[in-house]
PDB file of C-alpha atoms and ligand atoms in Angstrom:
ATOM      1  CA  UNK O   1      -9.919  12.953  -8.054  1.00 54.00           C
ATOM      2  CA  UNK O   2     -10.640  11.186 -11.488  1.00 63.00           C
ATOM      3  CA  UNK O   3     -12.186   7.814  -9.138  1.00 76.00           C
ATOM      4  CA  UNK O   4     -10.695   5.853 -11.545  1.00 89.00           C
ATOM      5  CA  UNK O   5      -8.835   2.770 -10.537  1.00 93.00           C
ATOM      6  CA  UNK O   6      -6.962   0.047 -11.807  1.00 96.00           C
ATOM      7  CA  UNK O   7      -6.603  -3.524 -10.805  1.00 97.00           C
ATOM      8  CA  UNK O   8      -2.937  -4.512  -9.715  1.00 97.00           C
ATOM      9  CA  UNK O   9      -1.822  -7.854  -9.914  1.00 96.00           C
ATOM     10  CA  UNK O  10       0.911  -9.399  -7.173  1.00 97.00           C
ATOM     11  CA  UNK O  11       3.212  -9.439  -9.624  1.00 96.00           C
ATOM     12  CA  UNK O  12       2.597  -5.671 -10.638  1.00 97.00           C
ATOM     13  CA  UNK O  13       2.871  -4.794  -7.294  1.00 98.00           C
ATOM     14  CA  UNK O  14       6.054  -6.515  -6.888  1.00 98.00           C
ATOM     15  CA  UNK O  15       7.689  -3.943  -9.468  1.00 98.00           C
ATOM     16  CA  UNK O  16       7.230  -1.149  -7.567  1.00 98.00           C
ATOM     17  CA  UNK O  17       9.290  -1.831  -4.299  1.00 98.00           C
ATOM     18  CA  UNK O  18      11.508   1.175  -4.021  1.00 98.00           C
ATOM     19  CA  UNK O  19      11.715   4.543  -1.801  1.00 98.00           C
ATOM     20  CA  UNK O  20      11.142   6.373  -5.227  1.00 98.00           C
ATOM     21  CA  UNK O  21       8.413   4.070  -6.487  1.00 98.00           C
ATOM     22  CA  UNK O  22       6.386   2.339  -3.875  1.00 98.00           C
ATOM     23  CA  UNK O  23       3.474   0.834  -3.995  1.00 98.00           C
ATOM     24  CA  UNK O  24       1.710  -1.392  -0.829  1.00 98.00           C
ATOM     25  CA  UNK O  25      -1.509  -3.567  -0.509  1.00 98.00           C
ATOM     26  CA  UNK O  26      -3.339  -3.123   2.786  1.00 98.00           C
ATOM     27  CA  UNK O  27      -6.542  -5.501   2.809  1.00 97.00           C
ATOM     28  CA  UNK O  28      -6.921  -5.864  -0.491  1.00 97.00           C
ATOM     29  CA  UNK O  29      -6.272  -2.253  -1.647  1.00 98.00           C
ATOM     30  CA  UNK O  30      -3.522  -0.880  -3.412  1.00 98.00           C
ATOM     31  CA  UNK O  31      -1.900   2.281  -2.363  1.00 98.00           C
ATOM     32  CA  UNK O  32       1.191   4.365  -3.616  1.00 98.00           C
ATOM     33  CA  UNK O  33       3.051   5.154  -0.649  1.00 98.00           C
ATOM     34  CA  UNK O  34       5.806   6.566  -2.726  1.00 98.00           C
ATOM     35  CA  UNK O  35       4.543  10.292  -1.374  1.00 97.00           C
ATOM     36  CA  UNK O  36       3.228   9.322   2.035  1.00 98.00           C
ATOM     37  CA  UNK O  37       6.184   8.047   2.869  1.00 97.00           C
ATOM     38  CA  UNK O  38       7.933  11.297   4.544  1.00 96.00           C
ATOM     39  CA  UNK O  39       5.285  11.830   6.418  1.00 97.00           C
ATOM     40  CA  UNK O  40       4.893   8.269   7.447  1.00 98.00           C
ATOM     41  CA  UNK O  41       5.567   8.185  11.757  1.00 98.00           C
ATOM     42  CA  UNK O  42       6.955   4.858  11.752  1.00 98.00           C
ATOM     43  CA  UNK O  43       9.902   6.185   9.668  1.00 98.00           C
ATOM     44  CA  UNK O  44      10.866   5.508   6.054  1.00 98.00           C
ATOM     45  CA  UNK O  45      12.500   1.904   6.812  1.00 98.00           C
ATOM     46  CA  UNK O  46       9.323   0.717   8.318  1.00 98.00           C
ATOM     47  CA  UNK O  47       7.496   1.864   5.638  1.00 98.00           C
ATOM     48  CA  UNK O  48       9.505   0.180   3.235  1.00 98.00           C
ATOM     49  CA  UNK O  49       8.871  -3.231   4.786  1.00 98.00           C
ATOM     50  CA  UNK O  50       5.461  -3.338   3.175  1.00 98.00           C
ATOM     51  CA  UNK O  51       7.021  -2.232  -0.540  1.00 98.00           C
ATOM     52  CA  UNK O  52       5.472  -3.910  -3.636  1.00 98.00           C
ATOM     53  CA  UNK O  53       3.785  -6.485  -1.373  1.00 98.00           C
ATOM     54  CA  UNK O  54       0.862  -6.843   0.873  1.00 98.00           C
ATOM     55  CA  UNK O  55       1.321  -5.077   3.765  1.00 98.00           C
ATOM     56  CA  UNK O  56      -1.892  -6.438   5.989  1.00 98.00           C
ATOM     57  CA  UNK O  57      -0.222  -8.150   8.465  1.00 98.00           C
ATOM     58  CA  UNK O  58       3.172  -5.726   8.748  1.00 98.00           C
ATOM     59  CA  UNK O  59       0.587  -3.254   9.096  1.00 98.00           C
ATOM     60  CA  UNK O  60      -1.656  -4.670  11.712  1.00 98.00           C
ATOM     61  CA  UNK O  61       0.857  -5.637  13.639  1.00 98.00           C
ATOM     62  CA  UNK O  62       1.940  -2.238  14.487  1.00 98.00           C
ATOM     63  CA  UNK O  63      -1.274  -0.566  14.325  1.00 98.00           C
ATOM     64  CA  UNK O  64      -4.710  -2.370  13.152  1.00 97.00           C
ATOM     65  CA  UNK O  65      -6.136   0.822  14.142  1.00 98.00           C
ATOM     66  CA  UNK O  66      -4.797   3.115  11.554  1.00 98.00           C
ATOM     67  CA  UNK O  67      -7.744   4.447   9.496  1.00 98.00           C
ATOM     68  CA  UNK O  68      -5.428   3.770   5.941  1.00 98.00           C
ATOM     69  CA  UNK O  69      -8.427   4.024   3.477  1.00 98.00           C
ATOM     70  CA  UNK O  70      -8.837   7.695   4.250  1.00 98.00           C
ATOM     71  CA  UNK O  71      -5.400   9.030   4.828  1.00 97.00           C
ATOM     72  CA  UNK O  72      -4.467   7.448   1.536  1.00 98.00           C
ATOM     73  CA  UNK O  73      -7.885   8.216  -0.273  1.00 97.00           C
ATOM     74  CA  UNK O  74      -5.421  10.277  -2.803  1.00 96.00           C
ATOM     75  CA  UNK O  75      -2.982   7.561  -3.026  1.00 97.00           C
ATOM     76  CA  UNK O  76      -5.283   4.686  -3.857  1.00 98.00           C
ATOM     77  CA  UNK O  77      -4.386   2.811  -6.761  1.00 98.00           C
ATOM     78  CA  UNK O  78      -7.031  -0.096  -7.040  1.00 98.00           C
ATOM     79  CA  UNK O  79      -8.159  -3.636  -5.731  1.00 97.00           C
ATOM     80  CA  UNK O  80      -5.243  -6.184  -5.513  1.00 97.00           C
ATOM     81  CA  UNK O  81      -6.243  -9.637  -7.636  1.00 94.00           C
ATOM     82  CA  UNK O  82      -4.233 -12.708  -8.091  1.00 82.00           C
ATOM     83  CA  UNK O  83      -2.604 -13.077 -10.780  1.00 80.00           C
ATOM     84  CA  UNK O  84      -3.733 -16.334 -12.046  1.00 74.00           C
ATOM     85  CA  UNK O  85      -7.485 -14.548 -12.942  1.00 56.00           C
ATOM     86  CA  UNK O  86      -6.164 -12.213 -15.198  1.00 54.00           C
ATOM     87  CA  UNK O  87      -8.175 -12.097 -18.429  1.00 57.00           C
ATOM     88  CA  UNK O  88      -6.568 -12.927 -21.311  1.00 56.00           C
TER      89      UNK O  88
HETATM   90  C1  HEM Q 101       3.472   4.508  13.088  1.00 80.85           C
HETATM   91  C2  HEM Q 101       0.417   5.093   9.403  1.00 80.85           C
HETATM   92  C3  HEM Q 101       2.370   1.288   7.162  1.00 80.85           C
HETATM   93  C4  HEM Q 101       5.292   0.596  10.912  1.00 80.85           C
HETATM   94  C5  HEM Q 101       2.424   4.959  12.298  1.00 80.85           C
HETATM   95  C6  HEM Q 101       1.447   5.951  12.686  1.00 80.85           C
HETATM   96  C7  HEM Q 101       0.599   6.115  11.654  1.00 80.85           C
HETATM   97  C8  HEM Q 101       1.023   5.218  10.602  1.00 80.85           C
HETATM   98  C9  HEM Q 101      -0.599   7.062  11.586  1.00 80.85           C
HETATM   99  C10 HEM Q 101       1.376   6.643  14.044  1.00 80.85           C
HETATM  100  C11 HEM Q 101       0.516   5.765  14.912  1.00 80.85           C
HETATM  101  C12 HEM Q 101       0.394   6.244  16.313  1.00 80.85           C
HETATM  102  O1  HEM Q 101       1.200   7.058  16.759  1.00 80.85           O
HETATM  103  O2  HEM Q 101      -0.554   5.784  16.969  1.00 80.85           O
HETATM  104  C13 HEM Q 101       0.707   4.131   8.448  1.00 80.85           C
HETATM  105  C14 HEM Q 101       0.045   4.006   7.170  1.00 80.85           C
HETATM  106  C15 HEM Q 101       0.601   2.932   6.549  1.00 80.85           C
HETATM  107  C16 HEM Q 101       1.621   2.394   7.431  1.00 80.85           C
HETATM  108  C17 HEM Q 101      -1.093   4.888   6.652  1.00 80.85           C
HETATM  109  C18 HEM Q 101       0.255   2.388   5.201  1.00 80.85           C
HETATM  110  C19 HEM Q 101       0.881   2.730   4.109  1.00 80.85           C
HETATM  111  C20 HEM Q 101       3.299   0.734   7.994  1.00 80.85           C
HETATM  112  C21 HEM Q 101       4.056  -0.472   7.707  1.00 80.85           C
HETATM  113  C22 HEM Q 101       4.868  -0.673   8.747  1.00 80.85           C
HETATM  114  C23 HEM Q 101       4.639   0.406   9.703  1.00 80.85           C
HETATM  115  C24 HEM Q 101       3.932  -1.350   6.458  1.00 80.85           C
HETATM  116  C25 HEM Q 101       5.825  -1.815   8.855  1.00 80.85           C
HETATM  117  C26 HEM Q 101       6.017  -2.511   9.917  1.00 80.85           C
HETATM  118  C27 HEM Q 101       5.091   1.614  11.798  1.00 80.85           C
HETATM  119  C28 HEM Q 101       5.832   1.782  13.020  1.00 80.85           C
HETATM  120  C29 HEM Q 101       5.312   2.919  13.643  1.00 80.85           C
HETATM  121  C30 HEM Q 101       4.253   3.424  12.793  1.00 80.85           C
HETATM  122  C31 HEM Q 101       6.967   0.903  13.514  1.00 80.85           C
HETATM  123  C32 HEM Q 101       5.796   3.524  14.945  1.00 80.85           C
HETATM  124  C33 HEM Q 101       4.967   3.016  16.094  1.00 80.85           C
HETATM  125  C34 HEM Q 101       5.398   3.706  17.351  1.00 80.85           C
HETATM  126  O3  HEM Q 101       6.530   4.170  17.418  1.00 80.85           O
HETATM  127  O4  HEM Q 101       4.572   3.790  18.243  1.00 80.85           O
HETATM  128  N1  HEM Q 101       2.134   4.509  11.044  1.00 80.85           N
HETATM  129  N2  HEM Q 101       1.662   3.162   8.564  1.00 80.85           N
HETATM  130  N3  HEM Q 101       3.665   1.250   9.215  1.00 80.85           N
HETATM  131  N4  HEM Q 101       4.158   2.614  11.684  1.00 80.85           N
HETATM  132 FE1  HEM Q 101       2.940   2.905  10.125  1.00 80.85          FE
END
């Protein structure tokens, strides 16, 4: 792992909403599902309820419990920040 990261905006996140290109915010992190999502137990389609937005309460309404920071150590993309404090 590089440990680099990059911040994503909501509006970042918002392009990447498909089975082939998924990307989901759980409590203020931002994962790429895209390859987790085969594997995911819930099924593809329940995944993809959560694409290109944040997932938090999707997610904790099914399973709070789900340690997501280190099953998707590898998949973590950065902290999620609003868009409207993006330097210019
Ligand atoms: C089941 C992980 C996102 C819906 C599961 C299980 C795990 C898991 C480990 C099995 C839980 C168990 O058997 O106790 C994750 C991870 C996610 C994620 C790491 C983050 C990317 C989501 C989202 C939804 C969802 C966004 C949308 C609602 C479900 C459902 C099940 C499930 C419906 C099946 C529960 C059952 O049949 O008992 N998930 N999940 N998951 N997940 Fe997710």
């Amino acid at each position: 792992l590089s440990g680099k990261t990059v911040t994503v905006t909501p509006s970042e996140l918002a392009k990447h909403n498909t089975v082939s290109d998924c990307w989901m915010a759980i409590r203020g992190r931002v994962y790429n599902v895209t390859h987790y999502m085969e594997y995911h137990p819930g099924g593809l389609d329940e995944l993809m309820k959560g694409a290109g937005k944040d997932a938090t309460e999707l997610f904790d309404q099914v399973h709070k419990w789900v340690n997501f920071t280190s099953m998707l150590a590898k998949c973590y993309i950065g902290p999620l920040k609003p868009d409207t404090i993006e330097q210019k």
